[in-house]
Coordinates of C-alpha atoms in Angstrom, one line a residue:
Chain A
X1 CA -41.6 11.3 -21.4
X2 CA -38.9 12.5 -23.8
X3 CA -41.6 12.8 -26.4
X4 CA -43.9 14.8 -24.1
X5 CA -41.1 17.4 -23.7
X6 CA -41.3 18.1 -27.3
X7 CA -45.1 18.9 -27.2
X8 CA -46.4 22.1 -25.8
X9 CA -49.4 23.3 -23.9
X10 CA -52.1 25.6 -25.2
X11 CA -51.9 28.7 -22.9
X12 CA -55.7 29.4 -23.1
X13 CA -57.2 26.0 -22.8
X14 CA -54.5 24.2 -20.9
X15 CA -54.7 21.2 -23.2
X16 CA -51.6 19.6 -24.6
X17 CA -50.9 20.3 -28.2
X18 CA -49.5 17.1 -29.8
X19 CA -47.2 18.7 -32.3
X20 CA -43.5 18.6 -32.4
X21 CA -42.1 21.9 -31.1
X22 CA -39.2 23.2 -29.2
X23 CA -41.5 25.8 -27.5
X24 CA -41.4 24.0 -24.2
X25 CA -37.6 24.0 -24.3
X26 CA -37.7 27.7 -25.0
X27 CA -39.8 28.1 -21.9
X28 CA -37.4 25.9 -19.9
X29 CA -34.6 28.3 -20.7
X30 CA -36.5 31.3 -19.4
X31 CA -34.7 33.2 -16.6
X32 CA -36.9 31.9 -13.8
X33 CA -36.5 28.3 -14.9
X34 CA -32.7 28.6 -15.5
X35 CA -32.6 29.9 -11.9
X36 CA -34.1 26.7 -10.7
X37 CA -31.6 24.6 -12.7
X38 CA -28.6 26.6 -11.4
X39 CA -29.8 26.5 -7.9
X40 CA -30.2 22.7 -8.0
X41 CA -26.8 22.3 -9.7
X42 CA -24.9 24.4 -7.2
X43 CA -26.6 22.6 -4.3
X44 CA -25.7 19.3 -5.7
X45 CA -22.1 20.3 -6.2
X46 CA -21.8 21.8 -2.7
X47 CA -23.4 18.8 -1.1
X48 CA -21.1 16.4 -3.0
X49 CA -17.9 18.4 -2.1
X50 CA -19.0 18.5 1.6
X51 CA -19.7 14.8 1.6
X52 CA -16.3 14.0 0.1
X53 CA -14.6 16.3 2.6
X54 CA -16.3 14.5 5.5
X55 CA -15.9 11.0 4.0
X56 CA -12.1 11.1 3.5
X57 CA -11.0 11.4 7.1
X58 CA -13.8 9.1 8.4
X59 CA -13.2 6.5 5.7
X60 CA -9.4 6.7 6.2
X61 CA -9.7 6.1 9.9
X62 CA -12.0 3.2 9.3
X63 CA -9.8 1.7 6.6
X64 CA -6.4 2.1 8.4
X65 CA -7.0 2.1 12.1
X66 CA -10.3 0.5 12.9
X67 CA -10.0 -3.2 13.6
X68 CA -12.6 -5.9 14.6
X69 CA -15.1 -4.5 17.0
X70 CA -14.5 -0.9 16.0
X71 CA -14.8 -1.7 12.3
X72 CA -18.2 -3.3 13.0
X73 CA -19.2 -0.2 15.0
X74 CA -18.2 2.0 12.0
X75 CA -20.3 0.1 9.5
X76 CA -23.2 0.1 12.0
X77 CA -23.0 3.8 12.6
X78 CA -22.8 4.6 8.8
X79 CA -25.6 2.2 8.0
X80 CA -27.9 2.9 10.9
X81 CA -29.5 6.1 9.4
X82 CA -30.4 4.1 6.3
X83 CA -32.6 1.8 8.3
X84 CA -35.1 4.6 9.3
X85 CA -37.5 6.3 6.9
X86 CA -36.1 9.2 5.0
X87 CA -39.1 11.4 5.9
X88 CA -38.7 10.7 9.6
X89 CA -35.0 11.8 9.3
X90 CA -36.0 15.0 7.4
X91 CA -38.7 16.0 9.8
X92 CA -36.4 15.3 12.8
X93 CA -33.9 17.7 11.2
X94 CA -36.6 20.3 10.9
X95 CA -37.0 20.1 14.7
X96 CA -33.3 20.1 15.3
X97 CA -32.6 23.1 13.1
X98 CA -35.7 25.2 14.1
X99 CA -35.3 28.6 15.9
X100 CA -36.3 26.9 19.2
X101 CA -34.6 23.6 18.3
X102 CA -31.7 21.8 19.9
X103 CA -29.1 23.6 17.9
X104 CA -30.5 27.0 18.9
X105 CA -30.7 25.8 22.5
X106 CA -27.2 24.4 22.5
X107 CA -25.8 27.7 21.0
X108 CA -27.6 29.7 23.8
X109 CA -26.2 27.4 26.5
X110 CA -22.7 27.7 25.1
X111 CA -23.1 31.4 24.7
X112 CA -22.6 31.0 21.0
X113 CA -25.9 32.5 19.8
X114 CA -23.9 35.4 18.3
X115 CA -22.1 32.9 16.1
X116 CA -25.3 31.2 14.9
X117 CA -26.8 34.6 14.2
X118 CA -23.7 35.7 12.3
X119 CA -23.9 32.5 10.2
X120 CA -27.6 33.2 9.6
X121 CA -27.0 36.7 8.6
X122 CA -24.9 35.7 5.7
X123 CA -26.8 37.0 2.6
X124 CA -28.5 34.5 0.3
X125 CA -27.6 31.3 2.1
X126 CA -28.7 32.7 5.6
X127 CA -32.2 33.2 6.8
X128 CA -34.4 33.8 9.9
X129 CA -33.4 30.3 11.3
X130 CA -31.4 27.3 10.1
X131 CA -34.6 25.4 9.2
X132 CA -35.6 28.1 6.7
X133 CA -32.3 28.8 5.0
X134 CA -30.2 27.3 2.3
X135 CA -27.7 26.3 5.0
X136 CA -30.4 24.1 6.5
X137 CA -31.3 22.5 3.2
X138 CA -27.6 21.9 2.6
X139 CA -27.0 20.4 6.0
X140 CA -29.9 17.9 5.7
X141 CA -28.9 16.9 2.2
X142 CA -25.3 16.2 3.4
X143 CA -26.6 14.2 6.3
X144 CA -29.0 12.2 4.3
X145 CA -26.6 11.3 1.5
X146 CA -23.4 10.9 3.5
X147 CA -23.5 7.1 3.9
X148 CA -23.5 6.7 0.1
X149 CA -20.3 8.6 -0.1
X150 CA -18.5 7.2 2.9
X151 CA -19.0 3.5 1.9
X152 CA -17.2 3.6 -1.5
X153 CA -14.7 6.0 -0.3
X154 CA -13.8 3.7 2.7
X155 CA -13.6 0.7 0.3
X156 CA -11.3 2.6 -2.1
X157 CA -9.0 3.8 0.8
X158 CA -8.9 0.2 2.1
X159 CA -7.6 -1.0 -1.2
X160 CA -4.6 1.3 -1.1
X161 CA -1.7 -1.1 -0.2
X162 CA 0.2 -0.2 2.9
X163 CA 3.5 -0.8 1.3
X164 CA 2.9 2.0 -1.2
X165 CA 2.6 4.4 1.8
X166 CA 5.8 2.9 3.2
X167 CA 7.5 3.3 -0.1
X168 CA 6.4 6.9 -0.3
X169 CA 7.7 7.7 3.2
X170 CA 10.9 5.8 2.3
X171 CA 11.4 8.0 -0.7
X172 CA 11.3 11.1 1.5
X173 CA 7.6 12.2 1.3
X174 CA 6.2 13.7 4.4
X175 CA 2.7 12.4 5.5
X176 CA 0.8 15.2 3.8
X177 CA 2.7 14.7 0.5
X178 CA 2.0 11.0 0.8
X179 CA -1.7 11.8 1.2
X180 CA -2.0 14.1 -1.9
X181 CA 0.4 12.1 -4.2
X182 CA -0.5 8.5 -3.3
X183 CA -3.5 8.0 -1.1
X184 CA -5.8 10.7 -2.7
X185 CA -5.2 9.7 -6.4
X186 CA -5.7 6.1 -5.6
X187 CA -8.9 6.7 -3.6
X188 CA -10.3 9.2 -6.2
X189 CA -12.3 6.5 -8.2
X190 CA -14.1 5.7 -4.9
X191 CA -14.8 9.3 -4.2
X192 CA -16.2 9.8 -7.7
X193 CA -18.3 6.6 -7.4
X194 CA -19.8 8.1 -4.2
X195 CA -20.3 11.4 -5.8
X196 CA -22.5 9.8 -8.4
X197 CA -24.9 9.0 -5.7
X198 CA -24.7 12.3 -3.7
X199 CA -24.8 14.4 -6.9
X200 CA -27.7 12.6 -8.6
X201 CA -29.7 12.2 -5.4
X202 CA -29.4 15.9 -4.5
X203 CA -30.2 17.0 -8.1
X204 CA -33.4 15.0 -8.2
X205 CA -34.7 15.3 -4.6
X206 CA -38.1 17.1 -4.3
X207 CA -38.9 16.6 -0.6
X208 CA -36.1 18.0 1.4
X209 CA -36.2 21.6 -0.2
X210 CA -39.9 21.7 0.5
X211 CA -39.6 20.8 4.2
X212 CA -36.3 22.5 5.1
X213 CA -35.2 25.8 3.5
X214 CA -36.7 28.9 2.3
X215 CA -39.2 27.3 -0.1
X216 CA -37.2 28.1 -3.2
X217 CA -37.8 25.7 -6.0
X218 CA -35.3 23.0 -6.9
X219 CA -35.5 20.7 -9.9
X220 CA -37.4 17.9 -8.4
X221 CA -40.0 20.2 -6.9
X222 CA -40.2 22.1 -10.2
X223 CA -41.3 18.8 -11.9
X224 CA -43.8 18.2 -9.2
X225 CA -45.3 21.7 -9.6
X226 CA -45.5 21.6 -13.3
X227 CA -47.1 18.3 -13.6
X228 CA -49.3 18.4 -10.5
X229 CA -50.3 22.0 -9.7
X230 CA -49.8 23.7 -13.1
X231 CA -50.7 20.6 -15.2
X232 CA -48.0 21.5 -17.7
X233 CA -46.9 18.0 -18.5
X234 CA -44.6 19.0 -21.4
X235 CA -42.6 21.5 -19.2
X236 CA -42.5 18.9 -16.4
X237 CA -41.0 16.4 -18.9
X238 CA -38.5 19.0 -20.1
X239 CA -37.5 19.6 -16.5
X240 CA -37.0 15.9 -16.0
X241 CA -34.7 15.8 -19.0
X242 CA -32.3 18.4 -17.4
X243 CA -30.9 16.1 -14.6
X244 CA -30.8 13.3 -17.0
X245 CA -28.6 15.2 -19.4
X246 CA -26.4 16.5 -16.5
X247 CA -26.1 13.0 -15.1
X248 CA -25.1 11.6 -18.6
X249 CA -22.3 14.2 -18.9
X250 CA -21.3 13.5 -15.3
X251 CA -21.2 9.7 -15.7
X252 CA -19.2 10.0 -18.9
X253 CA -16.6 12.0 -17.1
X254 CA -16.7 9.7 -14.1
X255 CA -16.2 6.7 -16.3
X256 CA -13.2 8.2 -17.8
X257 CA -11.8 8.6 -14.3
X258 CA -12.3 4.9 -13.5
X259 CA -15.2 5.4 -11.0
X260 CA -17.0 2.2 -12.1
X261 CA -14.0 0.1 -11.2
X262 CA -14.4 1.3 -7.6
X263 CA -18.0 0.4 -7.2
Chain B
X1 CA 35.6 5.8 9.7
X2 CA 32.1 5.7 11.1
X3 CA 30.1 2.6 10.2
X4 CA 27.2 3.2 7.7
X5 CA 24.9 1.5 10.1
X6 CA 25.4 0.5 13.7
X7 CA 23.1 -1.5 16.0
X8 CA 24.0 -1.5 19.7
X9 CA 22.0 -4.1 21.7
X10 CA 18.9 -3.4 19.7
X11 CA 15.7 -5.3 20.5
X12 CA 12.3 -5.1 18.9
X13 CA 9.5 -7.0 20.6
X14 CA 5.9 -7.4 19.4
X15 CA 4.0 -8.2 22.5
X16 CA 5.7 -11.4 23.8
X17 CA 7.5 -12.1 20.5
X18 CA 11.1 -11.0 20.4
X19 CA 11.4 -10.3 16.7
X20 CA 14.9 -8.8 17.2
X21 CA 16.6 -9.8 20.4
X22 CA 19.7 -7.9 21.5
X23 CA 21.4 -7.4 18.1
X24 CA 24.7 -5.6 17.9
X25 CA 26.1 -5.1 14.4
X26 CA 28.3 -2.7 12.4
X27 CA 27.9 -2.3 8.7
X28 CA 30.9 -0.6 7.1
X29 CA 30.7 2.2 4.5
X30 CA 30.5 0.8 1.0
X31 CA 30.0 -2.7 2.2
X32 CA 27.6 -5.3 0.6
X33 CA 26.1 -6.8 3.7
X34 CA 23.7 -9.7 3.7
X35 CA 21.1 -10.5 6.5
X36 CA 20.5 -14.2 6.1
X37 CA 18.2 -16.4 7.9
X38 CA 15.0 -18.5 7.7
X39 CA 11.6 -16.6 7.6
X40 CA 10.6 -15.2 11.0
X41 CA 14.2 -15.0 12.2
X42 CA 14.2 -11.2 12.5
X43 CA 16.2 -10.2 9.4
X44 CA 13.4 -8.2 7.8
X45 CA 12.6 -6.5 11.1
X46 CA 16.2 -5.4 11.2
X47 CA 15.9 -3.9 7.8
X48 CA 12.7 -2.1 8.8
X49 CA 14.5 -0.7 11.8
X50 CA 17.1 0.8 9.6
X51 CA 14.4 2.2 7.2
X52 CA 12.5 3.6 10.2
X53 CA 9.3 1.7 9.7
X54 CA 9.9 0.1 13.1
X55 CA 11.3 1.7 16.3
X56 CA 13.5 -0.4 18.6
X57 CA 12.0 -1.5 21.9
X58 CA 15.4 -1.0 23.4
X59 CA 19.0 -0.3 22.2
X60 CA 20.5 2.2 20.0
X61 CA 20.7 2.5 16.2
X62 CA 23.1 4.9 14.3
X63 CA 23.0 5.6 10.6
X64 CA 26.2 7.3 9.4
X65 CA 27.1 8.2 12.9
X66 CA 23.7 9.9 13.7
X67 CA 21.1 8.6 16.1
X68 CA 18.2 7.1 14.2
X69 CA 15.6 6.5 17.0
X70 CA 12.6 8.8 16.6
X71 CA 13.7 9.9 13.1
X72 CA 10.8 9.2 10.7
X73 CA 11.4 7.2 7.5
X74 CA 11.1 10.2 5.3
X75 CA 13.9 12.1 7.1
X76 CA 16.4 9.2 6.7
X77 CA 18.9 9.2 3.9
X78 CA 18.2 5.5 3.4
X79 CA 16.1 3.9 0.6
X80 CA 14.5 0.6 0.2
X81 CA 13.8 -1.8 -2.6
X82 CA 10.7 -3.6 -1.5
X83 CA 10.1 -7.3 -1.8
X84 CA 7.0 -6.8 -4.0
X85 CA 8.5 -3.5 -5.4
X86 CA 5.7 -1.3 -4.3
X87 CA 5.6 0.7 -7.4
X88 CA 2.9 3.4 -7.6
X89 CA 0.3 2.0 -10.0
X90 CA -1.2 5.4 -10.9
X91 CA 2.1 6.9 -12.1
X92 CA 4.3 6.2 -15.2
X93 CA 7.6 4.5 -14.7
X94 CA 9.4 7.8 -15.1
X95 CA 7.2 9.5 -12.4
X96 CA 7.8 6.5 -10.1
X97 CA 11.6 6.9 -10.5
X98 CA 11.4 10.7 -10.1
X99 CA 9.1 10.5 -7.0
X100 CA 11.9 11.0 -4.4
X101 CA 13.1 14.0 -6.3
X102 CA 9.6 15.4 -6.8
X103 CA 8.8 15.4 -3.1
X104 CA 12.0 17.3 -2.4
X105 CA 10.8 20.0 -4.8
X106 CA 13.1 19.5 -7.7
X107 CA 11.8 20.9 -11.0
X108 CA 10.0 18.6 -13.5
X109 CA 12.7 18.8 -16.3
X110 CA 15.5 18.3 -13.9
X111 CA 14.0 15.3 -12.1
X112 CA 12.9 13.7 -15.3
X113 CA 16.4 14.0 -16.7
X114 CA 17.8 12.4 -13.5
X115 CA 15.2 9.7 -13.6
X116 CA 16.1 8.9 -17.2
X117 CA 19.8 8.4 -16.2
X118 CA 18.7 6.1 -13.3
X119 CA 16.7 4.1 -15.8
X120 CA 19.6 3.7 -18.1
X121 CA 21.7 2.6 -15.1
X122 CA 19.4 -0.4 -14.6
X123 CA 19.3 -1.1 -18.3
X124 CA 15.7 0.3 -18.9
X125 CA 16.3 3.4 -21.0
X126 CA 13.1 4.6 -22.8
X127 CA 10.7 2.7 -20.6
X128 CA 9.7 5.9 -18.8
X129 CA 6.3 6.4 -20.4
X130 CA 5.0 2.9 -19.6
X131 CA 2.9 2.0 -16.5
X132 CA 4.3 -0.4 -13.9
X133 CA 1.5 -2.9 -14.9
X134 CA 2.9 -3.1 -18.4
X135 CA 6.3 -4.4 -17.2
X136 CA 7.5 -7.9 -16.4
X137 CA 8.6 -8.9 -12.9
X138 CA 12.3 -8.4 -13.6
X139 CA 11.6 -5.0 -15.2
X140 CA 9.6 -3.8 -12.2
X141 CA 12.4 -4.9 -10.0
X142 CA 14.8 -2.8 -11.9
X143 CA 12.5 0.2 -11.7
X144 CA 12.2 -0.2 -8.0
X145 CA 16.0 -0.3 -7.9
X146 CA 16.2 2.9 -10.0
X147 CA 13.6 4.6 -7.9
X148 CA 15.8 4.1 -4.8
X149 CA 19.1 4.9 -6.4
X150 CA 18.0 8.1 -8.0
X151 CA 18.0 9.6 -4.5
X152 CA 21.7 8.7 -3.9
X153 CA 21.1 7.2 -0.5
X154 CA 23.8 6.5 2.0
X155 CA 22.5 3.1 2.5
X156 CA 20.3 1.0 0.1
X157 CA 18.1 -1.6 1.8
X158 CA 17.0 -4.6 -0.3
X159 CA 14.3 -6.8 1.1
X160 CA 14.5 -10.1 -0.7
X161 CA 14.5 -8.2 -4.0
X162 CA 15.1 -11.3 -6.2
X163 CA 12.6 -13.6 -4.4
X164 CA 9.9 -13.2 -7.0
X165 CA 12.1 -13.8 -10.1
X166 CA 12.8 -17.1 -11.8
X167 CA 16.1 -18.8 -11.5
X168 CA 17.8 -17.6 -14.6
X169 CA 16.8 -14.0 -14.1
X170 CA 17.8 -14.2 -10.4
X171 CA 21.3 -15.3 -11.3
X172 CA 21.6 -12.5 -13.9
X173 CA 20.3 -9.9 -11.4
X174 CA 22.8 -11.1 -8.7
X175 CA 25.7 -10.3 -11.0
X176 CA 24.2 -7.0 -12.0
X177 CA 23.4 -5.9 -8.5
X178 CA 27.0 -6.8 -7.4
X179 CA 28.5 -4.8 -10.3
X180 CA 26.2 -1.9 -9.6
X181 CA 27.1 -1.8 -5.9
X182 CA 30.8 -1.9 -6.8
X183 CA 30.5 1.0 -9.3
X184 CA 28.3 3.2 -7.1
X185 CA 30.1 2.5 -3.8
X186 CA 26.8 2.7 -1.9
X187 CA 26.3 0.5 1.2
X188 CA 23.9 -2.3 0.4
X189 CA 22.0 -4.1 3.1
X190 CA 20.5 -7.2 1.5
X191 CA 17.9 -9.4 3.2
X192 CA 17.6 -13.0 1.9
X193 CA 16.7 -16.5 3.0
X194 CA 18.7 -17.9 0.1
X195 CA 22.1 -18.9 1.4
X196 CA 23.6 -19.3 -2.1
X197 CA 22.6 -15.7 -2.9
X198 CA 24.1 -14.3 0.3
X199 CA 27.4 -16.2 -0.2
X200 CA 27.8 -15.2 -3.8
X201 CA 27.0 -11.6 -3.4
X202 CA 27.9 -10.3 0.0
X203 CA 31.1 -9.0 1.4
X204 CA 29.9 -10.0 4.8
X205 CA 27.0 -12.0 6.0
X206 CA 25.1 -12.0 9.4
X207 CA 23.1 -15.2 10.0
X208 CA 19.9 -14.8 12.0
X209 CA 18.0 -17.3 14.1
X210 CA 15.2 -16.6 16.5
X211 CA 15.9 -12.8 16.5
X212 CA 19.5 -13.1 17.3
X213 CA 22.6 -13.0 15.1
X214 CA 24.3 -16.4 15.5
X215 CA 27.3 -15.6 13.4
X216 CA 28.6 -12.8 11.3
X217 CA 31.6 -12.8 9.0
X218 CA 32.8 -13.2 5.4
X219 CA 31.0 -15.8 3.3
X220 CA 34.1 -17.9 3.6
X221 CA 34.0 -17.6 7.4
X222 CA 30.5 -18.7 7.8
X223 CA 30.8 -21.5 5.3
X224 CA 34.1 -22.9 6.2
X225 CA 34.1 -22.1 9.9
X226 CA 30.5 -22.3 11.2
X227 CA 30.5 -21.5 14.9
X228 CA 27.3 -23.2 15.9
X229 CA 25.2 -26.1 14.6
X230 CA 22.5 -23.9 13.2
X231 CA 25.0 -22.1 10.8
X232 CA 26.5 -25.4 9.7
X233 CA 23.1 -26.7 8.8
X234 CA 21.6 -23.5 7.3
X235 CA 24.5 -22.4 5.2
X236 CA 25.0 -25.1 2.5
X237 CA 23.8 -28.2 4.3
X238 CA 26.5 -29.7 6.4
X239 CA 27.1 -33.0 8.2
X240 CA 26.8 -32.1 11.9
X241 CA 28.7 -34.9 13.7
X242 CA 28.1 -35.5 17.5
X243 CA 31.2 -35.2 19.8
X244 CA 31.6 -39.0 20.3
X245 CA 31.5 -39.7 16.6
X246 CA 34.0 -37.0 15.9
X247 CA 36.4 -38.1 18.6
X248 CA 36.3 -41.8 17.4
X249 CA 37.5 -40.5 13.9
X250 CA 40.3 -38.5 15.3
X251 CA 38.6 -35.1 15.5
X252 CA 37.9 -33.0 18.6
X253 CA 35.4 -34.1 21.3
X254 CA 32.9 -31.5 20.1
X255 CA 30.0 -31.0 17.7
X256 CA 31.7 -30.9 14.3
X257 CA 30.8 -29.7 10.9
X258 CA 31.8 -31.7 7.9
X259 CA 31.0 -30.3 4.4
X260 CA 29.7 -33.0 2.0
X261 CA 32.0 -31.9 -0.8
X262 CA 35.1 -32.6 1.4
X263 CA 34.2 -36.3 1.6
X264 CA 35.5 -38.8 -1.1
X265 CA 34.4 -42.3 -1.8
X266 CA 37.1 -45.1 -2.0
X267 CA 40.5 -45.5 -0.4
X268 CA 42.4 -42.6 1.0
X269 CA 44.1 -40.9 3.9
X270 CA 42.7 -39.1 6.9
X271 CA 39.5 -40.1 8.7
X272 CA 37.6 -43.0 7.1
X273 CA 34.5 -45.0 7.8
X274 CA 32.6 -47.8 6.2
X275 CA 29.0 -46.9 5.3
X276 CA 26.0 -48.4 3.6
X277 CA 24.5 -46.3 0.8
X278 CA 20.9 -45.1 1.6
X279 CA 20.1 -43.1 -1.4
X280 CA 21.7 -41.5 -4.4
X281 CA 20.6 -38.1 -5.8
X282 CA 21.9 -37.1 -9.2
X283 CA 22.2 -33.2 -9.2
X284 CA 23.9 -32.5 -12.5
X285 CA 27.4 -31.3 -11.6
X286 CA 27.5 -33.4 -8.5
X287 CA 25.9 -36.6 -7.2
X288 CA 24.9 -36.6 -3.6
X289 CA 25.3 -39.9 -1.7
X290 CA 23.5 -40.3 1.6
X291 CA 25.0 -43.2 3.6
X292 CA 24.6 -44.7 7.0
X293 CA 27.3 -45.7 9.4
X294 CA 26.2 -47.1 12.7
X295 CA 23.2 -44.9 12.9
X296 CA 25.0 -41.7 11.8
X297 CA 23.9 -40.4 8.5
X298 CA 26.6 -38.8 6.3
X299 CA 26.0 -37.0 3.1
X300 CA 28.8 -36.8 0.5
X301 CA 28.9 -34.9 -2.8
X302 CA 31.0 -36.6 -5.5
X303 CA 31.7 -34.9 -8.8
X304 CA 29.5 -36.2 -11.6
X305 CA 30.9 -38.7 -14.0
X306 CA 33.1 -40.4 -11.4
X307 CA 32.2 -43.6 -9.8
X308 CA 28.9 -45.5 -9.9
X309 CA 27.3 -46.2 -6.6
X310 CA 24.0 -48.1 -6.0
X311 CA 21.7 -48.1 -3.1
X312 CA 22.4 -50.7 -0.5
X313 CA 26.1 -51.0 -1.5
X314 CA 28.8 -50.8 1.2
X315 CA 31.4 -48.1 0.6
X316 CA 34.3 -46.5 2.3
X317 CA 34.2 -42.8 2.9
X318 CA 37.1 -40.7 3.9
X319 CA 38.1 -37.0 4.3
X320 CA 41.1 -35.0 5.6
X321 CA 41.0 -34.4 9.4
X322 CA 41.2 -30.7 8.7
X323 CA 37.7 -30.9 7.1
X324 CA 36.2 -31.4 10.4
X325 CA 35.4 -28.1 12.1
X326 CA 34.5 -28.0 15.8
X327 CA 31.6 -25.9 16.9
X328 CA 29.7 -24.7 20.0
X329 CA 26.5 -26.5 20.9
X330 CA 24.2 -23.6 20.1

């Protein structure tokens, strides 16, 4: 595959020219293709940050306060979505997010349609309805990958010894100081471990942006288009190299921060 | 002068368990006070009540004359040296020590300078850049001590701080802690189950059993004049003689404590009994003889290098009448 990316395609005949060249990479770095890369990267970052922000309070509750039956319920609720097909979940979300869907209906019932419309009228990320906007794509990505973030985060939070929290309070730290100075740094490896999943899965996904969103092209779908519809195997291969390179950089940084000790 | 810590009829129940049961106690300013008792006797819960990790079920606690109930731990001018030290693993030793100053918003150079002073106070100058995981148990213990002392607390709480150290280091730290407390003049409240440690370090000792204080006083008080059987037995194992036995030997008709080291073997004045030697335990500086007289076991410590006694031999034991100390039944 890596070799393919160094070949090129003959623009007239559509055949692959088996000669070493960087022509394909030049094509990859064209404005339209860079757009795809940046869009995917931004989405992956946004999804990862949102997952982290949701996982910390949920994971903290499960690690510190949930006991016995409640803990089992927590695991069940986090894992349950993983038992159903990914496609089923994505199509269900399309219905939920559609103009006539449950969210629109609920907003109308609560007289919050104005709020929904305000959100949808935000330039770039808004759109005619949730199911055909970046917001919709983002929401579904967050939903689908959230369990992969919650589980390592919860495990890392659970490993923070209670006596360190007591020591922090004893030394005069208010609860929010204890959170930022003790709990968060000690749980960070878990968050980074989770982010490896959410980040890479979002970066490479080619189904969700097709079904939910404004049909703009993301990395995974770009590969699909180039090798399927356009038949440009070298460019498809070059597109595949992009997330691999990004993930290699990401994993190197994550390793430095001790994420693999938290898995 | 107001006591540094005052408990008035304090109880702490966990469900049906009375961890602390109607405890009243005054700890004076600048005192080295030991809470002594077997595990599960309520001494650690008392410490946690002072630190603010537990709230009393009933009763009233004052720290330096101010009501402590409802005040969270981070608002109390009290610091704790935890049993397992509880050092922050993600920080250097210096940042650990400076933690209390940092959360109070003291600038980095200033707090690091103070932390460095605290580290030299516990004989660890220049260890600031290391991680807690790179230190030995004794060094971690000192860091925990420096981390608490840097905040200049009114009261320093120590929860079995020497429990994890080996004997040699423990004895050394006992001396150092005592010296440190004298020099700083801070009130120390020290939890331990080691009676030797409590007696050698504390100005006063409170002895706990089943959530209650059974006796409080100077080490000499609790050792020489135990008020109840539990204290006589727990603080430096004593011979607890039943009332009839005590009366027969010229003592009062009460439960009586008789310290093994007050008993001598051979002829002498005062009370005396004939006994048959059950066992002989060589303990270095003393030899402990356990003998039996008409069903009553008596333990005697005799200085090493004295007489030779063998098991099964009949010997005569005697002690001054004043060595027998009458107690309540409790």
